[in-house]
Amino acid sequence: MTDYDPEKGYIAILGWSLNAIDAVDRFDRRYIVVAPPWAEDYCKQNDIPYMAWDFDRLNERSYELATKLKDEGVDVAIPLFEETVEWAGAVNSVLLKNPRLLGQSMLFRDKSLMKRRAQLGGIRVGVFEEAHDRGDVIRFLVRVNQTLLKLDGDPNDPIHFKAFDKSGTAGHRVIRTPEDVDNIPDEEFPALLESHLDGWEFAVEAWIKDRKIEFLNISEYVTLGYSVFVPATPELEKHRARITEEIEKLIEAFDIDFGFIHPEYFLTNDNKLYFGEVAYRPPGFNALELIERAYGFNGYQGMVLMFDPKATREEIDAFFPEEVKDAKGHAGCFGVYPRRRVVSRLEIPEATRDHPYFEYHQLSEPMEQKVTKRTAFGTHWGLAYFFGEDPHRLRDLLKAQEELDFYV
Amino acid sequence: MAEDAPDAARLAGTLDVALQRLEQARRFNKHRYQMPVLDVVSRLIQVPGGLEVLRERAPALDAAGLFWGSDWEAPATLLPQLVGQTLSSDDRTLVALEVANLLRFLAIAQGRATNPNLHAEHARHFLTQVLALNLRHFFAGNSEADRQEANPGLRQNVFRFVAEHVGLEDVLGVLVDEIWRILEQRPVQSAPVKEMITQMAIAMTRQGLDAGAERLGVERLVSALFGPTTECRDDPGVAVYLGRLGHLDEAGLHREAQGFARAMHDTGLVSDYHAAFLRWVAPIAEVELVPEALGLGPTGKDCWRRWRGLAVDLIDAAVSEWTPQAAYGLAMLLERGILHLPPLAPALRRQMSMQLTPGTAQRLALAFGDAVAPETRLLAGVLEVLGQPLGVGQGANPTCQSARAISMWALNDPDYLLNLIAQAGEFDSVLMHFEGQPINSADLPAGLALSAPIDADPVSVVLVPHLDRIYAEMGRLCAPRGGEPHRWVNPEFHGWWVSRACLVAVDVGTGRLAEFDTFLTRFFKSYDPRFNGGRPLIHPQPAGIAVTDSAARFVGWHAIAILRVAEDQHGDMRIYFYNPNNDSGQDWGGGVVVSTSGFGERHGEASLPIEQFCARLYLFHDDPVRPPGIGAPVPEDIRARVHQMAVESWAAERLPEDGVVLAGSTDRAAPG
């Protein structure tokens, strides 16, 4: 950090992400990284402003952290991970003198509370229940399939299992059989159970200031947990007005004054929008990177503008481009998971390597030869990046990657 | 979007995106954006026009931080010898990094870019050395080994591209210097040097090169190989040449013999014509041309007179167009006078009558082809190793101890070496004893070199698989004792003449310096004639070196042999030693540059001023007892200087403090 504008806010980022630190360091605001003590040496070596904090400790100490940051002169705290969302809520309720922020952050941390709150706000959600043990999961699986008038022996419709406090796809399992239930580790309880919705799944990234959406991106999933691209196809983008309304409902239901949200939706065959879940932090799967590739702005820096109470209208307007129209192309990525049980080396398939849309990959040589069965979404071995003009061609290309061997 | 553009232009666009992200990133996050850039670079290398795209962007790649955090970050410490190997790596990322680096050097050499750590002159010198060392990769077709690489044409393309921009005249000049430097060490394995000279000859013809000074240097080498005398100056082919010999008078034959001898002793290389000449003149009893053709001095001539029958038979059995270097081996063997050792002549007779086991014969054929019988190949190798003990090299194998042992036996115990070769050749097994316990190599699993080496001289090809296993077994037997195993292994493995006391500079358990002062004092008292009462070193002594790179960073433990300790022409006390590494001239950093000529070295010897040598020494052998009161005390300032140099290099992180055990303590690192 060399130069910053003293007229602008002083930002604390909660959690350790080199990409976020890199982006904020390149921005024009003073900042400090709040991270566990193991980061200290690294920060010292690289001149990264740093405050040690152990987020594993009980939340009772959040006031202590808030006081420390206040004494430091920090204006606002930005959470980087699911685990720091409620810390940021607690800290910001002190820094911004708004006690409501703590309660709001708790809603984002508990998937069941979140779903009920959305339902109360008039947002359409699927059938869901809480599970505290495997028995709850079996019961839900059976009940859902009874409702669907399945007979004994018919293959079950799947249900979705999401650990309460895990982020993104990490704790997300698809359950079809009682054996799947047996494979759930104890530490993933309690969890949210949801019926399966057939339809088009997508995510939204929304930058919000003064209860108003400043930028709304739609990330189209090709296959959940494998591939995503931005901006979406025209077929999905034509629902943008409705989607914007849904986000506005979320802003009301969750009382969001400012910040960044990352909800997921289903568009079912009967053209209804179902709310899945929402997170108050940057998305996984490098969605911000894809947005930067397509639009040219840095998502983390955008978040700083949303959180900073000293940000001006002019700088916000100058920062964000116009959705869809200003995109230079469509950017997508594919999460590679070996298809073979035994692999010896990385070999980018020829069809991928020679495709004009293929940009680069971040895959490395296999660490071990035996491939374990993929247990949850999001456990890919690395990402391959694509960029091109035609969203349909990109979508089909991403889909085609699922049939290729990157590890042989 | 340059979707329909040719590959190079389209990939250039992709590279610019990746490059821009790398540029933007803060230093602490560079590593995340280096991989994508390298991925695109590796694809660009393989499309037509890709190298040009990279050449244009090389300065930007450097400035963006592509090399940060890697060995390439300090360009001045890079070694040209490693480039060829890196480019043939299976790891595409490494290849991409190396190509990007070469093009960065090119940009700096051409003045299109600057780097605070690299001068244009150094960059240019580096590139010419790289090209010189890889000449064979861009003139001729690929060798069998090259064809097995992931990208057979890639290396050739890269070198050609660089050569087009650097200019070939420069390359030849550097190459000539490089070849002379290597020849000065008289390696037994002369094939790579001969190959380089051949490639130069082809290049000169093809490129029509007529640059003055370079051409002279090249011609001296080319003529030594392809036309050293009047009658073969036009390189007529052996058959024509032999026809010409029949028409020469005695004076003409003497002139031929002297011409061959001069070229051979000038370069250490033997022309095919020389081999043919020797075979032709050896049976002629009336005129004695062999001593002249071998360029023998008084000792050699004396041996020739006493062992003429044996020598003629050796020429007949070992010297051929496919094994011409045996002539140099024989010349040096005679010159060393070792035929006067009673067992040697009969042992060589045994060697000539030997029938190799199929396994041994097969290994030799695999290594050298089947143009001559494997027995001939081995006999030629035996003459070369006995004639040039210090020319033995380990090849690209982690078997420095085995190569060192062969060299020391050839120097010091030649009949024992012949005995080992006979065992291995006739039984495919070698029997040694460790403290009375027999160890038979045939009963043992593979040692350090998992497969038998084939890129070494014939004696090594036959012996090293056995020696390597036995050495490993002796180490295994010592493992329960704790401490440095070489203490017991070295004397048992090599011979009684290895001193029984052994000093190690580090504590084997922690890898940290321990009693370094005592270590140094004992070394000077034992080896330096200024402090040991003026006693010369009697037998070669194995020793261990902590090898460091040109930035003085620790690389690994390495086995060498101390040969003698003497003052050079400037009055500086030097250690002359044998390094089984194929090229002893190495830069160990911190100003420690191993010399191979110019400081009184004999062919094949490496040397360092004694203090610099001690600054990399970590293990040596010493007599357990010494007559009391002999020699002068070792001054404190000498030890202080050595200590300083050691802790500034390999011992930097091995200071004797309490703390964590270091990775790479001596028991774990296998010397190579």
PDB file of C-alpha atoms in Angstrom, chain B residues 312-490:
ATOM      1  CA  VAL B 312      51.580 -54.707 -30.325  1.00  0.00           C
ATOM      2  CA  ASP B 313      48.945 -57.244 -29.302  1.00  0.00           C
ATOM      3  CA  LEU B 314      47.006 -54.539 -27.457  1.00  0.00           C
ATOM      4  CA  ILE B 315      47.024 -52.338 -30.557  1.00  0.00           C
ATOM      5  CA  ASP B 316      45.773 -55.251 -32.597  1.00  0.00           C
ATOM      6  CA  ALA B 317      43.032 -56.143 -30.097  1.00  0.00           C
ATOM      7  CA  ALA B 318      41.890 -52.694 -28.980  1.00  0.00           C
ATOM      8  CA  VAL B 319      42.777 -49.917 -31.419  1.00  0.00           C
ATOM      9  CA  SER B 320      40.342 -49.628 -34.312  1.00  0.00           C
ATOM     10  CA  GLU B 321      38.458 -47.087 -36.348  1.00  0.00           C
ATOM     11  CA  TRP B 322      35.586 -47.425 -33.855  1.00  0.00           C
ATOM     12  CA  THR B 323      37.861 -47.274 -30.816  1.00  0.00           C
ATOM     13  CA  PRO B 324      40.622 -44.848 -31.840  1.00  0.00           C
ATOM     14  CA  GLN B 325      40.903 -43.336 -28.359  1.00  0.00           C
ATOM     15  CA  ALA B 326      42.448 -46.585 -27.160  1.00  0.00           C
ATOM     16  CA  ALA B 327      45.636 -45.341 -28.814  1.00  0.00           C
ATOM     17  CA  TYR B 328      45.798 -42.353 -26.491  1.00  0.00           C
ATOM     18  CA  GLY B 329      44.997 -44.635 -23.553  1.00  0.00           C
ATOM     19  CA  LEU B 330      47.836 -46.963 -24.537  1.00  0.00           C
ATOM     20  CA  ALA B 331      50.262 -44.076 -24.996  1.00  0.00           C
ATOM     21  CA  MET B 332      49.494 -42.706 -21.551  1.00  0.00           C
ATOM     22  CA  LEU B 333      49.531 -46.192 -20.018  1.00  0.00           C
ATOM     23  CA  LEU B 334      53.043 -46.735 -21.338  1.00  0.00           C
ATOM     24  CA  GLU B 335      54.013 -43.247 -20.252  1.00  0.00           C
ATOM     25  CA  ARG B 336      52.859 -43.871 -16.675  1.00  0.00           C
ATOM     26  CA  GLY B 337      55.283 -46.800 -16.419  1.00  0.00           C
ATOM     27  CA  ILE B 338      52.719 -48.975 -14.653  1.00  0.00           C
ATOM     28  CA  LEU B 339      53.485 -51.968 -16.913  1.00  0.00           C
ATOM     29  CA  HIS B 340      56.485 -52.439 -14.650  1.00  0.00           C
ATOM     30  CA  LEU B 341      54.128 -53.454 -11.839  1.00  0.00           C
ATOM     31  CA  PRO B 342      54.508 -57.251 -11.899  1.00  0.00           C
ATOM     32  CA  PRO B 343      50.774 -58.193 -12.017  1.00  0.00           C
ATOM     33  CA  LEU B 344      49.826 -55.732 -14.721  1.00  0.00           C
ATOM     34  CA  ALA B 345      51.095 -57.386 -17.896  1.00  0.00           C
ATOM     35  CA  PRO B 346      49.530 -60.791 -17.096  1.00  0.00           C
ATOM     36  CA  ALA B 347      46.323 -59.062 -16.004  1.00  0.00           C
ATOM     37  CA  LEU B 348      46.129 -57.337 -19.377  1.00  0.00           C
ATOM     38  CA  ARG B 349      46.743 -60.702 -21.071  1.00  0.00           C
ATOM     39  CA  ARG B 350      43.775 -62.044 -19.075  1.00  0.00           C
ATOM     40  CA  GLN B 351      41.732 -59.065 -20.216  1.00  0.00           C
ATOM     41  CA  MET B 352      42.547 -59.869 -23.849  1.00  0.00           C
ATOM     42  CA  SER B 353      41.436 -63.485 -23.489  1.00  0.00           C
ATOM     43  CA  MET B 354      38.224 -62.657 -21.681  1.00  0.00           C
ATOM     44  CA  GLN B 355      34.791 -63.848 -22.853  1.00  0.00           C
ATOM     45  CA  LEU B 356      32.091 -61.570 -21.481  1.00  0.00           C
ATOM     46  CA  THR B 357      28.838 -62.920 -20.033  1.00  0.00           C
ATOM     47  CA  PRO B 358      25.816 -62.230 -22.265  1.00  0.00           C
ATOM     48  CA  GLY B 359      24.430 -59.705 -19.771  1.00  0.00           C
ATOM     49  CA  THR B 360      27.628 -57.658 -19.704  1.00  0.00           C
ATOM     50  CA  ALA B 361      28.059 -57.894 -23.472  1.00  0.00           C
ATOM     51  CA  GLN B 362      24.493 -56.706 -23.918  1.00  0.00           C
ATOM     52  CA  ARG B 363      25.004 -53.662 -21.676  1.00  0.00           C
ATOM     53  CA  LEU B 364      28.084 -52.669 -23.657  1.00  0.00           C
ATOM     54  CA  ALA B 365      26.251 -53.124 -26.960  1.00  0.00           C
ATOM     55  CA  LEU B 366      23.382 -51.022 -25.639  1.00  0.00           C
ATOM     56  CA  ALA B 367      25.786 -48.250 -24.692  1.00  0.00           C
ATOM     57  CA  PHE B 368      28.163 -48.289 -27.668  1.00  0.00           C
ATOM     58  CA  GLY B 369      26.472 -50.195 -30.461  1.00  0.00           C
ATOM     59  CA  ASP B 370      27.827 -53.391 -32.017  1.00  0.00           C
ATOM     60  CA  ALA B 371      30.296 -52.073 -34.603  1.00  0.00           C
ATOM     61  CA  VAL B 372      33.048 -53.909 -32.711  1.00  0.00           C
ATOM     62  CA  ALA B 373      32.868 -56.861 -30.317  1.00  0.00           C
ATOM     63  CA  PRO B 374      32.002 -55.874 -26.739  1.00  0.00           C
ATOM     64  CA  GLU B 375      35.328 -57.413 -25.644  1.00  0.00           C
ATOM     65  CA  THR B 376      37.167 -54.968 -27.912  1.00  0.00           C
ATOM     66  CA  ARG B 377      35.094 -52.105 -26.566  1.00  0.00           C
ATOM     67  CA  LEU B 378      35.900 -53.054 -22.992  1.00  0.00           C
ATOM     68  CA  LEU B 379      39.606 -53.552 -23.670  1.00  0.00           C
ATOM     69  CA  ALA B 380      39.787 -50.132 -25.317  1.00  0.00           C
ATOM     70  CA  GLY B 381      38.008 -48.724 -22.273  1.00  0.00           C
ATOM     71  CA  VAL B 382      40.482 -50.454 -19.946  1.00  0.00           C
ATOM     72  CA  LEU B 383      43.449 -48.883 -21.766  1.00  0.00           C
ATOM     73  CA  GLU B 384      41.828 -45.453 -21.607  1.00  0.00           C
ATOM     74  CA  VAL B 385      40.975 -45.681 -17.926  1.00  0.00           C
ATOM     75  CA  LEU B 386      44.449 -46.979 -17.006  1.00  0.00           C
ATOM     76  CA  GLY B 387      46.064 -44.328 -19.184  1.00  0.00           C
ATOM     77  CA  GLN B 388      43.856 -41.442 -18.036  1.00  0.00           C
ATOM     78  CA  PRO B 389      42.610 -42.287 -14.537  1.00  0.00           C
ATOM     79  CA  LEU B 390      41.462 -38.713 -13.993  1.00  0.00           C
ATOM     80  CA  GLY B 391      39.378 -38.750 -17.161  1.00  0.00           C
ATOM     81  CA  VAL B 392      36.711 -41.035 -15.688  1.00  0.00           C
ATOM     82  CA  GLY B 393      33.316 -39.322 -15.444  1.00  0.00           C
ATOM     83  CA  GLN B 394      30.064 -40.386 -13.871  1.00  0.00           C
ATOM     84  CA  GLY B 395      27.863 -39.458 -16.853  1.00  0.00           C
ATOM     85  CA  ALA B 396      24.403 -38.286 -15.913  1.00  0.00           C
ATOM     86  CA  ASN B 397      24.225 -40.780 -13.062  1.00  0.00           C
ATOM     87  CA  PRO B 398      24.129 -40.253  -9.308  1.00  0.00           C
ATOM     88  CA  THR B 399      27.118 -42.547  -8.904  1.00  0.00           C
ATOM     89  CA  CYS B 400      29.960 -40.230  -7.989  1.00  0.00           C
ATOM     90  CA  GLN B 401      31.392 -42.730  -5.490  1.00  0.00           C
ATOM     91  CA  SER B 402      31.650 -45.492  -8.077  1.00  0.00           C
ATOM     92  CA  ALA B 403      33.289 -43.246 -10.659  1.00  0.00           C
ATOM     93  CA  ARG B 404      35.662 -41.934  -8.018  1.00  0.00           C
ATOM     94  CA  ALA B 405      36.561 -45.483  -6.954  1.00  0.00           C
ATOM     95  CA  ILE B 406      37.336 -46.549 -10.530  1.00  0.00           C
ATOM     96  CA  SER B 407      39.500 -43.482 -10.963  1.00  0.00           C
ATOM     97  CA  MET B 408      41.406 -44.008  -7.716  1.00  0.00           C
ATOM     98  CA  TRP B 409      42.018 -47.685  -8.454  1.00  0.00           C
ATOM     99  CA  ALA B 410      43.217 -46.883 -11.969  1.00  0.00           C
ATOM    100  CA  LEU B 411      45.611 -44.381 -10.426  1.00  0.00           C
ATOM    101  CA  ASN B 412      46.731 -46.323  -7.418  1.00  0.00           C
ATOM    102  CA  ASP B 413      45.675 -49.965  -7.614  1.00  0.00           C
ATOM    103  CA  PRO B 414      45.455 -50.811 -11.336  1.00  0.00           C
ATOM    104  CA  ASP B 415      45.763 -54.596 -10.935  1.00  0.00           C
ATOM    105  CA  TYR B 416      42.925 -54.582  -8.383  1.00  0.00           C
ATOM    106  CA  LEU B 417      40.770 -52.675 -10.871  1.00  0.00           C
ATOM    107  CA  LEU B 418      41.557 -55.276 -13.542  1.00  0.00           C
ATOM    108  CA  ASN B 419      40.570 -57.988 -11.069  1.00  0.00           C
ATOM    109  CA  LEU B 420      37.181 -56.328 -10.479  1.00  0.00           C
ATOM    110  CA  ILE B 421      36.631 -55.933 -14.220  1.00  0.00           C
ATOM    111  CA  ALA B 422      37.429 -59.621 -14.719  1.00  0.00           C
ATOM    112  CA  GLN B 423      34.886 -60.628 -12.052  1.00  0.00           C
ATOM    113  CA  ALA B 424      32.189 -58.414 -13.497  1.00  0.00           C
ATOM    114  CA  GLY B 425      32.980 -59.344 -17.082  1.00  0.00           C
ATOM    115  CA  GLU B 426      33.180 -63.091 -16.666  1.00  0.00           C
ATOM    116  CA  PHE B 427      30.673 -63.695 -13.838  1.00  0.00           C
ATOM    117  CA  ASP B 428      28.466 -60.599 -13.869  1.00  0.00           C
ATOM    118  CA  SER B 429      29.133 -60.294 -10.162  1.00  0.00           C
ATOM    119  CA  VAL B 430      31.666 -58.594  -7.902  1.00  0.00           C
ATOM    120  CA  LEU B 431      32.732 -59.866  -4.501  1.00  0.00           C
ATOM    121  CA  MET B 432      33.980 -57.488  -1.818  1.00  0.00           C
ATOM    122  CA  HIS B 433      34.305 -57.755   1.929  1.00  0.00           C
ATOM    123  CA  PHE B 434      33.035 -55.403   4.588  1.00  0.00           C
ATOM    124  CA  GLU B 435      34.919 -55.943   7.844  1.00  0.00           C
ATOM    125  CA  GLY B 436      35.319 -59.574   6.944  1.00  0.00           C
ATOM    126  CA  GLN B 437      31.753 -60.126   5.813  1.00  0.00           C
ATOM    127  CA  PRO B 438      31.497 -61.075   2.123  1.00  0.00           C
ATOM    128  CA  ILE B 439      29.224 -58.951  -0.073  1.00  0.00           C
ATOM    129  CA  ASN B 440      28.318 -60.286  -3.472  1.00  0.00           C
ATOM    130  CA  SER B 441      26.837 -57.762  -5.854  1.00  0.00           C
ATOM    131  CA  ALA B 442      24.759 -60.396  -7.649  1.00  0.00           C
ATOM    132  CA  ASP B 443      22.765 -60.948  -4.445  1.00  0.00           C
ATOM    133  CA  LEU B 444      21.915 -57.273  -3.961  1.00  0.00           C
ATOM    134  CA  PRO B 445      19.112 -54.996  -5.138  1.00  0.00           C
ATOM    135  CA  ALA B 446      19.903 -51.948  -7.252  1.00  0.00           C
ATOM    136  CA  GLY B 447      21.715 -49.082  -5.526  1.00  0.00           C
ATOM    137  CA  LEU B 448      21.557 -45.341  -6.213  1.00  0.00           C
ATOM    138  CA  ALA B 449      21.461 -45.720  -9.989  1.00  0.00           C
ATOM    139  CA  LEU B 450      18.281 -47.699 -10.437  1.00  0.00           C
ATOM    140  CA  SER B 451      19.186 -48.781 -13.928  1.00  0.00           C
ATOM    141  CA  ALA B 452      22.726 -49.540 -15.044  1.00  0.00           C
ATOM    142  CA  PRO B 453      24.309 -46.426 -16.561  1.00  0.00           C
ATOM    143  CA  ILE B 454      25.016 -46.544 -20.291  1.00  0.00           C
ATOM    144  CA  ASP B 455      26.204 -42.964 -20.812  1.00  0.00           C
ATOM    145  CA  ALA B 456      29.655 -43.588 -19.368  1.00  0.00           C
ATOM    146  CA  ASP B 457      32.930 -45.199 -20.437  1.00  0.00           C
ATOM    147  CA  PRO B 458      33.026 -48.992 -21.034  1.00  0.00           C
ATOM    148  CA  VAL B 459      34.691 -49.794 -17.699  1.00  0.00           C
ATOM    149  CA  SER B 460      32.029 -47.816 -15.845  1.00  0.00           C
ATOM    150  CA  VAL B 461      29.251 -49.452 -17.858  1.00  0.00           C
ATOM    151  CA  VAL B 462      30.526 -52.845 -16.765  1.00  0.00           C
ATOM    152  CA  LEU B 463      31.497 -52.051 -13.174  1.00  0.00           C
ATOM    153  CA  VAL B 464      29.252 -49.306 -11.843  1.00  0.00           C
ATOM    154  CA  PRO B 465      26.077 -51.414 -11.448  1.00  0.00           C
ATOM    155  CA  HIS B 466      28.037 -53.740  -9.149  1.00  0.00           C
ATOM    156  CA  LEU B 467      29.966 -51.054  -7.282  1.00  0.00           C
ATOM    157  CA  ASP B 468      26.849 -49.009  -6.774  1.00  0.00           C
ATOM    158  CA  ARG B 469      25.036 -51.909  -5.150  1.00  0.00           C
ATOM    159  CA  ILE B 470      27.944 -52.885  -2.953  1.00  0.00           C
ATOM    160  CA  TYR B 471      28.441 -49.308  -1.823  1.00  0.00           C
ATOM    161  CA  ALA B 472      24.765 -49.040  -0.916  1.00  0.00           C
ATOM    162  CA  GLU B 473      24.925 -52.349   0.960  1.00  0.00           C
ATOM    163  CA  MET B 474      27.928 -51.213   2.984  1.00  0.00           C
ATOM    164  CA  GLY B 475      26.012 -48.050   3.853  1.00  0.00           C
ATOM    165  CA  ARG B 476      23.061 -50.172   4.927  1.00  0.00           C
ATOM    166  CA  LEU B 477      25.258 -52.282   7.185  1.00  0.00           C
ATOM    167  CA  CYS B 478      26.490 -49.090   8.866  1.00  0.00           C
ATOM    168  CA  ALA B 479      23.069 -47.553   9.356  1.00  0.00           C
ATOM    169  CA  PRO B 480      22.457 -48.969  12.865  1.00  0.00           C
ATOM    170  CA  ARG B 481      25.758 -47.522  14.093  1.00  0.00           C
ATOM    171  CA  GLY B 482      24.647 -43.925  13.679  1.00  0.00           C
ATOM    172  CA  GLY B 483      27.053 -41.231  12.593  1.00  0.00           C
ATOM    173  CA  GLU B 484      28.625 -40.689   9.228  1.00  0.00           C
ATOM    174  CA  PRO B 485      28.815 -44.097   7.437  1.00  0.00           C
ATOM    175  CA  HIS B 486      31.699 -43.096   5.132  1.00  0.00           C
ATOM    176  CA  ARG B 487      33.987 -43.394   8.136  1.00  0.00           C
ATOM    177  CA  TRP B 488      33.754 -47.190   7.807  1.00  0.00           C
ATOM    178  CA  VAL B 489      32.659 -47.596   4.195  1.00  0.00           C
ATOM    179  CA  ASN B 490      35.419 -45.638   2.472  1.00  0.00           C
TER     180      ASN B 490
END
